[in-house]
Amino acid sequence: MGIQIAALLIFVGVFVVATLRKVHIGVLMFAAAAGVGIWMAGMSIDKVVAGFPIGILVLLVGVTYFFSIAQANGTIDRIIELAITKVGDRAFFLPIAFFALTVGISAMGSPLAGLVMAPIGMPLAKKYGIDRMLMGIAIGSGLSAGGFAPTSLFGIVTYGTAEAAGIDLDPLVLFTVALAANVLLLAAAYVLFGGFRLLNRRTVDGFGDLPRFSTSRPTPSHPFEREGNAARARQVVTLGVQVLDDPRRTPPAAAEKMNRNQIITVLCMAGLVLTVILMSLLGANPDIGILCFAFASVLTLCDPASGKCAVAKIDWSTVLLVGGIITFVGVLQTMGAVALLGKAAGGVGTPLVAALVICAIGGLVSAFASTTGMLAALVPLALPLVASGDIAGWAVIAALGVCSSIVDVSPFSTVGATFVATVDEDERPRITRLLTRWGLSMVAVGPLLLVGALVLPSSF
């Protein structure tokens, strides 16, 4: 048992060292996995490397490449402009519109891509007289919900890891759970931050210039190091929204209609969604990564320039992050360290209590560190909880995933720090305080809500 505990301590230690030194967790994890596997577990290097998640790699590369083409040819910019224009001067619907837009953008491979809505939404909220906290929760909740789409990073890591462990977690069910939870949080924000007082509020001076996705800079990937706190907010927002071009230097998009390549892109996006839904309804297991490569091939043949630009936007950093962590977890499973955790979890009490504890741990750690890293690490470690069959595996994994994401609005994470940085200087102390309270309250509210709604019914 001593060697298994030592391996677990090394696993945690790598997280701590990478966070404190602000280096790539995936690099350290892969090296540590090789060292622990060879010298402590007696594994061959081939067996260690075999734990690298090739299926998740294909998913991440295919999805980010497909949606990067949509960014490069201006399709996403046009969708944002059309959606915001439809809201008109109705203040009440603006946070809802930004929630929906952020869900859509975050579903396109990288959840943090939804951060491009922050420098648009926060100034518009001030113009409409909307509490910036309400707009921040709307964008943050949209990012969390969209991140669990079958085509986005949180969803890919969560259901991909569950599938590899033999747990039947439907990607559409996972997305539905995340969407429902975040819609509920948005409704709560409307109640707490004056959303319903906006029903009769209007504006008359329009939207002004809207930033657009850059055609030359990559989409932000999920950070592999802890992004500081409110004191570093300026630096964080600069990094977080660097995909935006200066609206003063960007010619206005054509207001009349989309061009040929943009129409083809929208058709391919619709085709991807419909194909995934149809195959799921027919009982098939759609490989979303391969589907994305197929539709991306059509787009790059129609528009070679955008296809070439999109290659630079593939999220290789996250591939390495997830790959390194899951490879180390594979070594831990081979050594029996994960089974040891299962026995320890059994000592906590009932599986229901253990599920509450691990969801709370996921939320607390994720409020300060990489959500993607937490998902890649905690989902496999939660598997012993469902080994007895007393609770449904898909329910525990779905609850853990969403609990680890809804805390991201805390100002200690990239998302929350971005919100702080995009409000006026005199508002930052209040927004920082409220985001801290909201984010940390989710550490308790999330597990109680999701374990109660998903895991508890499955235990009877």
Short mmCIF file of C-alpha atoms in Angstrom, two decimals:
data_model
loop_
_atom_site.label_atom_id
_atom_site.label_comp_id
_atom_site.label_asym_id
_atom_site.label_seq_id
_atom_site.Cartn_x
_atom_site.Cartn_y
_atom_site.Cartn_z
CA MET A 1 0.00 0.00 0.00
CA GLY A 2 2.92 2.33 0.64
CA ILE A 3 3.93 2.50 -3.01
CA GLN A 4 0.40 3.38 -4.09
CA ILE A 5 0.20 6.22 -1.54
CA ALA A 6 3.60 7.49 -2.69
CA ALA A 7 2.39 7.54 -6.30
CA LEU A 8 -0.74 9.48 -5.30
CA LEU A 9 1.39 12.00 -3.41
CA ILE A 10 3.58 12.45 -6.48
CA PHE A 11 0.44 13.00 -8.58
CA VAL A 12 -0.78 15.74 -6.22
CA GLY A 13 2.73 17.15 -5.93
CA VAL A 14 3.01 17.60 -9.69
CA PHE A 15 -0.19 19.66 -9.62
CA VAL A 16 1.14 21.84 -6.80
CA VAL A 17 4.58 22.38 -8.35
CA ALA A 18 3.16 23.17 -11.79
CA THR A 19 0.69 25.64 -10.26
CA LEU A 20 3.28 27.41 -8.13
CA ARG A 21 5.88 27.52 -10.91
CA LYS A 22 3.28 28.35 -13.59
CA VAL A 23 4.48 25.67 -15.99
CA HIS A 24 2.54 23.27 -18.19
CA ILE A 25 0.96 20.55 -16.06
CA GLY A 26 0.78 18.16 -19.02
CA VAL A 27 4.56 18.24 -19.58
CA LEU A 28 5.33 17.46 -15.94
CA MET A 29 2.57 14.85 -15.73
CA PHE A 30 3.80 12.91 -18.73
CA ALA A 31 7.38 12.86 -17.45
CA ALA A 32 6.22 11.90 -13.95
CA ALA A 33 3.95 9.18 -15.36
CA ALA A 34 6.91 7.62 -17.14
CA GLY A 35 9.09 7.78 -14.03
CA VAL A 36 6.45 6.36 -11.67
CA GLY A 37 5.36 3.72 -14.18
CA ILE A 38 8.84 2.41 -14.91
CA TRP A 39 10.56 2.71 -11.51
CA MET A 40 7.70 2.24 -9.08
CA ALA A 41 5.13 0.13 -10.97
CA GLY A 42 7.55 -1.96 -13.04
CA MET A 43 5.75 -1.07 -16.29
CA SER A 44 7.37 -0.95 -19.69
CA ILE A 45 7.56 2.40 -21.46
CA ASP A 46 5.26 1.05 -24.18
CA LYS A 47 2.59 0.27 -21.61
CA VAL A 48 2.92 3.72 -20.05
CA VAL A 49 2.59 5.44 -23.43
CA ALA A 50 -0.38 3.21 -24.30
CA GLY A 51 -2.30 5.10 -21.62
CA PHE A 52 -2.21 8.29 -23.70
CA PRO A 53 -5.84 9.01 -24.78
CA ILE A 54 -5.66 8.88 -28.58
CA GLY A 55 -9.45 9.06 -28.87
CA ILE A 56 -9.60 12.32 -26.92
CA LEU A 57 -6.73 13.70 -29.02
CA VAL A 58 -8.72 13.04 -32.21
CA LEU A 59 -11.78 14.69 -30.67
CA LEU A 60 -9.94 17.82 -29.53
CA VAL A 61 -7.99 18.32 -32.74
CA GLY A 62 -10.97 17.65 -35.00
CA VAL A 63 -13.35 19.91 -33.09
CA THR A 64 -10.95 22.85 -32.66
CA TYR A 65 -9.88 22.66 -36.31
CA PHE A 66 -13.48 22.64 -37.61
CA PHE A 67 -14.63 25.59 -35.52
CA SER A 68 -11.39 27.51 -36.11
CA ILE A 69 -12.30 27.56 -39.80
CA ALA A 70 -15.66 29.08 -38.84
CA GLN A 71 -13.80 31.77 -36.90
CA ALA A 72 -11.28 32.41 -39.65
CA ASN A 73 -13.86 32.97 -42.39
CA GLY A 74 -15.95 35.35 -40.25
CA THR A 75 -19.00 33.12 -39.78
CA ILE A 76 -19.02 33.37 -35.98
CA ASP A 77 -18.67 37.16 -36.14
CA ARG A 78 -21.75 37.36 -38.34
CA ILE A 79 -23.74 35.08 -36.02
CA ILE A 80 -22.85 37.27 -33.00
CA GLU A 81 -23.79 40.48 -34.81
CA LEU A 82 -27.09 39.10 -36.06
CA ALA A 83 -28.04 37.73 -32.63
CA ILE A 84 -27.26 40.95 -30.74
CA THR A 85 -29.05 43.04 -33.35
CA LYS A 86 -32.18 40.91 -32.90
CA VAL A 87 -32.28 41.88 -29.21
CA GLY A 88 -32.76 45.48 -30.25
CA ASP A 89 -33.18 47.91 -27.35
CA ARG A 90 -34.77 45.45 -24.91
CA ALA A 91 -32.57 45.44 -21.82
CA PHE A 92 -34.30 42.48 -20.14
CA PHE A 93 -33.29 40.06 -22.92
CA LEU A 94 -29.68 41.19 -23.27
CA PRO A 95 -28.18 38.89 -20.55
CA ILE A 96 -30.26 36.01 -21.95
CA ALA A 97 -28.91 36.73 -25.43
CA PHE A 98 -25.34 36.80 -24.14
CA PHE A 99 -25.92 33.56 -22.26
CA ALA A 100 -27.17 31.88 -25.46
CA LEU A 101 -24.33 33.29 -27.57
CA THR A 102 -21.71 32.22 -25.02
CA VAL A 103 -23.21 28.72 -24.94
CA GLY A 104 -22.87 28.54 -28.72
CA ILE A 105 -19.32 29.89 -28.84
CA SER A 106 -18.10 27.77 -25.92
CA ALA A 107 -19.60 24.70 -27.59
CA MET A 108 -17.19 25.23 -30.50
CA GLY A 109 -14.23 23.38 -29.01
CA SER A 110 -12.77 25.73 -26.38
CA PRO A 111 -14.93 26.86 -23.45
CA LEU A 112 -12.72 29.89 -22.88
CA ALA A 113 -13.54 31.11 -26.38
CA GLY A 114 -16.78 32.31 -24.77
CA LEU A 115 -14.71 34.95 -22.96
CA VAL A 116 -14.81 37.06 -26.12
CA MET A 117 -18.32 38.03 -25.03
CA ALA A 118 -17.05 39.72 -21.83
CA PRO A 119 -15.53 42.87 -23.40
CA ILE A 120 -18.69 43.18 -25.51
CA GLY A 121 -21.25 42.39 -22.80
CA MET A 122 -19.89 44.40 -19.87
CA PRO A 123 -19.88 47.81 -21.65
CA LEU A 124 -23.31 47.06 -23.12
CA ALA A 125 -24.58 46.19 -19.63
CA LYS A 126 -23.47 49.61 -18.40
CA LYS A 127 -25.20 51.31 -21.33
CA TYR A 128 -28.46 49.49 -20.58
CA GLY A 129 -28.20 50.03 -16.81
CA ILE A 130 -27.82 46.29 -16.19
CA ASP A 131 -25.98 45.10 -13.08
CA ARG A 132 -22.58 43.95 -14.32
CA MET A 133 -22.80 41.04 -11.93
CA LEU A 134 -25.88 39.78 -13.78
CA MET A 135 -24.10 40.05 -17.13
CA GLY A 136 -21.03 38.30 -15.72
CA ILE A 137 -23.10 35.40 -14.38
CA ALA A 138 -24.92 35.18 -17.74
CA ILE A 139 -21.65 34.90 -19.65
CA GLY A 140 -20.01 32.63 -17.06
CA SER A 141 -23.02 30.30 -16.97
CA GLY A 142 -23.10 30.20 -20.76
CA LEU A 143 -19.42 29.28 -20.81
CA SER A 144 -20.00 26.47 -18.33
CA ALA A 145 -23.03 25.10 -20.18
CA GLY A 146 -21.48 25.29 -23.65
CA GLY A 147 -18.25 23.74 -22.39
CA PHE A 148 -20.09 20.46 -21.80
CA ALA A 149 -21.46 20.21 -25.34
CA PRO A 150 -20.34 17.04 -27.15
CA THR A 151 -18.12 19.25 -29.30
CA SER A 152 -16.38 21.15 -26.48
CA LEU A 153 -13.50 20.52 -24.14
CA PHE A 154 -15.27 19.89 -20.82
CA GLY A 155 -17.71 17.52 -22.47
CA ILE A 156 -15.02 15.71 -24.43
CA VAL A 157 -12.83 15.15 -21.37
CA THR A 158 -15.75 14.11 -19.14
CA TYR A 159 -17.61 11.68 -21.37
CA GLY A 160 -14.40 10.52 -23.08
CA THR A 161 -12.87 9.53 -19.76
CA ALA A 162 -16.11 7.92 -18.58
CA GLU A 163 -16.42 5.95 -21.81
CA ALA A 164 -12.83 4.71 -21.51
CA ALA A 165 -13.72 3.41 -18.04
CA GLY A 166 -16.80 1.60 -19.32
CA ILE A 167 -19.40 4.05 -17.92
CA ASP A 168 -22.30 4.70 -20.26
CA LEU A 169 -22.55 8.50 -20.22
CA ASP A 170 -24.48 9.93 -23.18
CA PRO A 171 -22.81 13.19 -24.36
CA LEU A 172 -26.21 14.78 -25.00
CA VAL A 173 -27.38 13.87 -21.48
CA LEU A 174 -24.24 15.47 -20.04
CA PHE A 175 -24.86 18.64 -22.06
CA THR A 176 -28.53 18.72 -21.01
CA VAL A 177 -27.57 18.45 -17.33
CA ALA A 178 -25.02 21.26 -17.64
CA LEU A 179 -27.44 23.45 -19.59
CA ALA A 180 -30.29 22.93 -17.11
CA ALA A 181 -28.06 23.66 -14.10
CA ASN A 182 -26.72 26.86 -15.62
CA VAL A 183 -30.14 28.07 -16.75
CA LEU A 184 -31.25 27.67 -13.14
CA LEU A 185 -28.24 29.70 -11.97
CA LEU A 186 -29.02 32.41 -14.53
CA ALA A 187 -32.60 32.59 -13.25
CA ALA A 188 -31.26 32.97 -9.70
CA ALA A 189 -28.98 35.79 -10.88
CA TYR A 190 -31.97 37.57 -12.46
CA VAL A 191 -33.72 37.46 -9.07
CA LEU A 192 -30.68 38.51 -7.01
CA PHE A 193 -29.30 41.25 -9.27
CA GLY A 194 -32.36 43.11 -10.48
CA GLY A 195 -32.96 41.38 -13.78
CA PHE A 196 -36.74 41.65 -13.63
CA ARG A 197 -36.55 45.43 -13.13
CA LEU A 198 -35.24 45.63 -16.70
CA LEU A 199 -38.55 44.67 -18.32
CA ASN A 200 -39.40 48.26 -19.30
CA ARG A 201 -35.86 49.58 -19.79
CA ARG A 202 -34.67 50.52 -23.29
CA THR A 203 -31.74 52.23 -24.96
CA VAL A 204 -31.73 54.47 -28.01
CA ASP A 205 -28.09 54.92 -28.95
CA GLY A 206 -27.34 51.52 -30.45
CA PHE A 207 -24.47 49.15 -29.80
CA GLY A 208 -21.47 50.88 -31.28
CA ASP A 209 -18.51 48.91 -32.59
CA LEU A 210 -18.37 45.20 -31.78
CA PRO A 211 -14.99 43.41 -31.54
CA ARG A 212 -14.50 40.49 -33.91
CA PHE A 213 -12.52 37.25 -33.84
CA SER A 214 -9.01 37.71 -35.14
CA THR A 215 -8.08 35.79 -38.25
CA SER A 216 -4.43 35.58 -37.18
CA ARG A 217 -4.39 34.88 -33.43
CA PRO A 218 -5.40 31.55 -31.86
CA THR A 219 -8.48 30.86 -29.78
CA PRO A 220 -7.65 30.88 -26.05
CA SER A 221 -7.10 27.37 -24.76
CA HIS A 222 -7.81 26.41 -21.20
CA PRO A 223 -4.93 27.62 -19.03
CA PHE A 224 -2.49 25.04 -17.78
CA GLU A 225 -1.39 27.16 -14.86
CA ARG A 226 -3.24 29.04 -12.14
CA GLU A 227 -4.07 32.50 -13.41
CA GLY A 228 -3.53 34.95 -10.53
CA ASN A 229 -6.16 36.94 -8.71
CA ALA A 230 -7.86 40.30 -9.10
CA ALA A 231 -4.53 42.14 -8.82
CA ARG A 232 -3.47 40.52 -12.09
CA ALA A 233 -6.82 41.01 -13.82
CA ARG A 234 -5.47 43.35 -16.47
CA GLN A 235 -2.90 40.81 -17.59
CA VAL A 236 -5.47 37.99 -17.53
CA VAL A 237 -8.00 39.80 -19.66
CA THR A 238 -5.31 40.73 -22.16
CA LEU A 239 -4.41 37.04 -22.51
CA GLY A 240 -8.00 35.83 -22.31
CA VAL A 241 -9.45 37.94 -25.11
CA GLN A 242 -6.45 38.31 -27.38
CA VAL A 243 -8.49 36.72 -30.15
CA LEU A 244 -10.32 40.01 -30.59
CA ASP A 245 -9.30 42.49 -33.26
CA ASP A 246 -9.53 46.21 -32.51
CA PRO A 247 -12.97 47.25 -33.83
CA ARG A 248 -11.55 50.57 -34.99
CA ARG A 249 -9.13 48.74 -37.28
CA THR A 250 -11.58 46.14 -38.49
CA PRO A 251 -13.82 47.03 -41.43
CA PRO A 252 -17.50 46.49 -40.69
CA ALA A 253 -18.94 43.17 -41.79
CA ALA A 254 -21.34 43.15 -44.68
CA ALA A 255 -24.77 43.87 -43.28
CA GLU A 256 -26.74 42.42 -46.17
CA LYS A 257 -25.99 38.72 -46.20
CA MET A 258 -23.37 36.08 -45.61
CA ASN A 259 -20.93 35.21 -48.37
CA ARG A 260 -20.71 31.81 -50.01
CA ASN A 261 -18.13 30.35 -47.61
CA GLN A 262 -20.04 31.53 -44.56
CA ILE A 263 -23.27 29.97 -45.81
CA ILE A 264 -21.46 26.68 -46.42
CA THR A 265 -19.97 26.91 -42.91
CA VAL A 266 -23.40 27.39 -41.32
CA LEU A 267 -24.73 24.42 -43.29
CA CYS A 268 -21.80 22.28 -42.12
CA MET A 269 -22.31 23.36 -38.50
CA ALA A 270 -25.99 22.46 -38.74
CA GLY A 271 -25.08 19.20 -40.46
CA LEU A 272 -22.67 18.29 -37.65
CA VAL A 273 -25.26 18.93 -34.94
CA LEU A 274 -28.02 17.06 -36.77
CA THR A 275 -25.75 14.11 -37.54
CA VAL A 276 -24.73 13.76 -33.88
CA ILE A 277 -28.35 13.96 -32.70
CA LEU A 278 -29.64 11.56 -35.36
CA MET A 279 -26.93 8.96 -34.73
CA SER A 280 -27.55 9.18 -30.97
CA LEU A 281 -31.29 8.69 -31.46
CA LEU A 282 -30.60 5.66 -33.65
CA GLY A 283 -28.48 4.10 -30.93
CA ALA A 284 -25.20 4.63 -32.78
CA ASN A 285 -22.09 6.02 -31.10
CA PRO A 286 -21.05 9.01 -33.23
CA ASP A 287 -17.34 9.79 -33.33
CA ILE A 288 -17.55 13.57 -33.14
CA GLY A 289 -13.86 14.05 -33.85
CA ILE A 290 -14.05 12.14 -37.15
CA LEU A 291 -17.27 13.96 -38.08
CA CYS A 292 -15.56 17.29 -37.47
CA PHE A 293 -12.64 16.25 -39.68
CA ALA A 294 -15.12 15.26 -42.40
CA PHE A 295 -17.01 18.57 -42.35
CA ALA A 296 -13.75 20.50 -41.97
CA SER A 297 -12.46 18.80 -45.13
CA VAL A 298 -15.44 20.21 -47.02
CA LEU A 299 -14.81 23.69 -45.65
CA THR A 300 -11.09 23.70 -46.34
CA LEU A 301 -11.69 22.55 -49.93
CA CYS A 302 -14.14 25.43 -50.39
CA ASP A 303 -11.90 27.97 -48.64
CA PRO A 304 -8.23 26.83 -48.55
CA ALA A 305 -7.03 30.11 -46.99
CA SER A 306 -9.26 29.73 -43.91
CA GLY A 307 -8.36 26.05 -43.65
CA LYS A 308 -4.67 26.91 -43.58
CA CYS A 309 -5.21 29.63 -40.96
CA ALA A 310 -7.22 27.24 -38.77
CA VAL A 311 -4.32 24.79 -38.43
CA ALA A 312 -2.51 27.30 -36.19
CA LYS A 313 -5.58 27.47 -33.92
CA ILE A 314 -5.70 23.75 -33.07
CA ASP A 315 -5.61 23.45 -29.29
CA TRP A 316 -2.40 21.47 -28.88
CA SER A 317 -1.81 22.85 -25.38
CA THR A 318 -4.99 21.25 -24.06
CA VAL A 319 -4.22 17.99 -25.88
CA LEU A 320 -0.94 17.84 -23.96
CA LEU A 321 -2.61 18.88 -20.70
CA VAL A 322 -5.30 16.20 -20.86
CA GLY A 323 -2.98 13.60 -22.32
CA GLY A 324 -0.36 14.00 -19.60
CA ILE A 325 -2.87 13.80 -16.74
CA ILE A 326 -4.79 10.81 -18.13
CA THR A 327 -1.53 8.96 -18.84
CA PHE A 328 -0.52 9.37 -15.20
CA VAL A 329 -3.99 8.29 -14.04
CA GLY A 330 -3.57 5.17 -16.20
CA VAL A 331 -0.37 4.38 -14.31
CA LEU A 332 -2.18 4.88 -11.00
CA GLN A 333 -4.92 2.50 -12.10
CA THR A 334 -2.36 -0.14 -13.07
CA MET A 335 -0.68 0.18 -9.68
CA GLY A 336 -3.98 -0.19 -7.84
CA ALA A 337 -3.85 3.34 -6.40
CA VAL A 338 -7.30 4.21 -7.76
CA ALA A 339 -8.77 1.09 -6.14
CA LEU A 340 -7.12 2.16 -2.89
CA LEU A 341 -8.96 5.48 -3.13
CA GLY A 342 -12.18 3.53 -3.63
CA LYS A 343 -11.65 1.74 -0.33
CA ALA A 344 -10.94 5.06 1.37
CA ALA A 345 -14.10 6.54 -0.14
CA GLY A 346 -16.05 3.62 1.26
CA GLY A 347 -14.88 4.64 4.71
CA VAL A 348 -16.48 8.06 4.32
CA GLY A 349 -19.91 6.53 4.71
CA THR A 350 -22.56 5.84 2.11
CA PRO A 351 -21.71 6.27 -1.60
CA LEU A 352 -24.05 9.27 -1.60
CA VAL A 353 -21.97 11.07 1.01
CA ALA A 354 -18.78 10.15 -0.85
CA ALA A 355 -20.26 11.61 -4.05
CA LEU A 356 -21.02 14.87 -2.21
CA VAL A 357 -17.47 15.02 -0.88
CA ILE A 358 -15.75 14.44 -4.21
CA CYS A 359 -18.04 16.96 -6.01
CA ALA A 360 -17.23 19.54 -3.33
CA ILE A 361 -13.50 18.83 -3.71
CA GLY A 362 -13.77 19.21 -7.48
CA GLY A 363 -15.55 22.54 -7.12
CA LEU A 364 -13.20 23.93 -4.48
CA VAL A 365 -10.00 23.06 -6.33
CA SER A 366 -11.38 24.15 -9.70
CA ALA A 367 -12.21 27.60 -8.29
CA PHE A 368 -8.46 28.23 -8.09
CA ALA A 369 -6.96 25.94 -10.73
CA SER A 370 -7.56 24.52 -14.21
CA THR A 371 -11.04 23.06 -14.60
CA THR A 372 -9.85 20.88 -17.45
CA GLY A 373 -7.05 19.50 -15.30
CA MET A 374 -9.47 18.78 -12.46
CA LEU A 375 -11.86 16.94 -14.79
CA ALA A 376 -9.08 14.85 -16.30
CA ALA A 377 -7.82 13.94 -12.83
CA LEU A 378 -10.98 13.55 -10.74
CA VAL A 379 -13.26 11.74 -13.20
CA PRO A 380 -11.07 8.59 -13.24
CA LEU A 381 -10.49 8.84 -9.49
CA ALA A 382 -14.26 8.95 -8.91
CA LEU A 383 -14.81 5.61 -10.67
CA PRO A 384 -14.43 3.47 -7.50
CA LEU A 385 -17.48 5.26 -6.07
CA VAL A 386 -19.71 3.60 -8.66
CA ALA A 387 -18.02 0.21 -8.63
CA SER A 388 -20.52 -1.17 -6.12
CA GLY A 389 -23.46 -0.29 -8.35
CA ASP A 390 -25.32 1.43 -5.50
CA ILE A 391 -25.39 4.70 -7.44
CA ALA A 392 -25.46 5.40 -11.19
CA GLY A 393 -22.03 6.03 -12.68
CA TRP A 394 -23.27 8.52 -15.29
CA ALA A 395 -24.97 10.58 -12.56
CA VAL A 396 -21.83 10.84 -10.42
CA ILE A 397 -19.61 11.78 -13.37
CA ALA A 398 -22.10 14.34 -14.72
CA ALA A 399 -22.51 15.91 -11.26
CA LEU A 400 -18.75 16.03 -10.71
CA GLY A 401 -18.16 17.64 -14.10
CA VAL A 402 -20.72 20.40 -13.69
CA CYS A 403 -19.73 21.07 -10.06
CA SER A 404 -16.13 21.60 -11.21
CA SER A 405 -17.24 24.14 -13.82
CA ILE A 406 -19.87 26.38 -12.22
CA VAL A 407 -17.30 27.77 -9.76
CA ASP A 408 -15.22 29.29 -12.59
CA VAL A 409 -16.73 32.75 -12.13
CA SER A 410 -14.65 33.23 -8.97
CA PRO A 411 -12.14 36.08 -9.45
CA PHE A 412 -9.31 33.65 -8.72
CA SER A 413 -9.92 31.89 -12.05
CA THR A 414 -9.36 33.12 -15.59
CA VAL A 415 -13.09 33.61 -16.20
CA GLY A 416 -13.80 35.64 -13.08
CA ALA A 417 -10.62 37.71 -13.43
CA THR A 418 -11.67 38.59 -16.97
CA PHE A 419 -15.03 39.87 -15.73
CA VAL A 420 -13.29 42.01 -13.11
CA ALA A 421 -10.95 43.45 -15.73
CA THR A 422 -13.75 44.40 -18.12
CA VAL A 423 -15.70 46.63 -15.68
CA ASP A 424 -14.86 50.19 -14.68
CA GLU A 425 -12.18 50.73 -12.04
CA ASP A 426 -14.62 51.96 -9.40
CA GLU A 427 -16.80 48.85 -9.81
CA ARG A 428 -14.03 46.29 -9.42
CA PRO A 429 -14.05 45.97 -5.61
CA ARG A 430 -17.79 45.23 -5.61
CA ILE A 431 -17.61 42.81 -8.56
CA THR A 432 -14.60 41.04 -7.03
CA ARG A 433 -16.43 40.66 -3.71
CA LEU A 434 -19.65 39.39 -5.30
CA LEU A 435 -17.89 37.01 -7.68
CA THR A 436 -15.92 35.58 -4.73
CA ARG A 437 -19.13 34.98 -2.79
CA TRP A 438 -20.91 33.50 -5.81
CA GLY A 439 -18.03 31.26 -6.86
CA LEU A 440 -17.34 29.88 -3.38
CA SER A 441 -21.05 29.43 -2.66
CA MET A 442 -21.18 27.17 -5.72
CA VAL A 443 -18.76 24.82 -3.93
CA ALA A 444 -21.67 23.96 -1.62
CA VAL A 445 -24.70 24.71 -3.81
CA GLY A 446 -23.43 22.71 -6.79
CA PRO A 447 -22.95 19.35 -5.03
CA LEU A 448 -26.21 19.68 -3.09
CA LEU A 449 -28.17 20.57 -6.23
CA LEU A 450 -26.61 18.07 -8.64
CA VAL A 451 -26.07 15.14 -6.31
CA GLY A 452 -29.60 15.66 -5.02
CA ALA A 453 -31.09 15.83 -8.51
CA LEU A 454 -29.00 13.14 -10.25
CA VAL A 455 -27.29 10.80 -7.80
CA LEU A 456 -29.93 10.57 -5.05
CA PRO A 457 -32.75 9.27 -7.31
CA SER A 458 -30.39 6.63 -8.75
CA SER A 459 -29.58 5.28 -5.28
CA PHE A 460 -33.11 3.93 -4.72
#
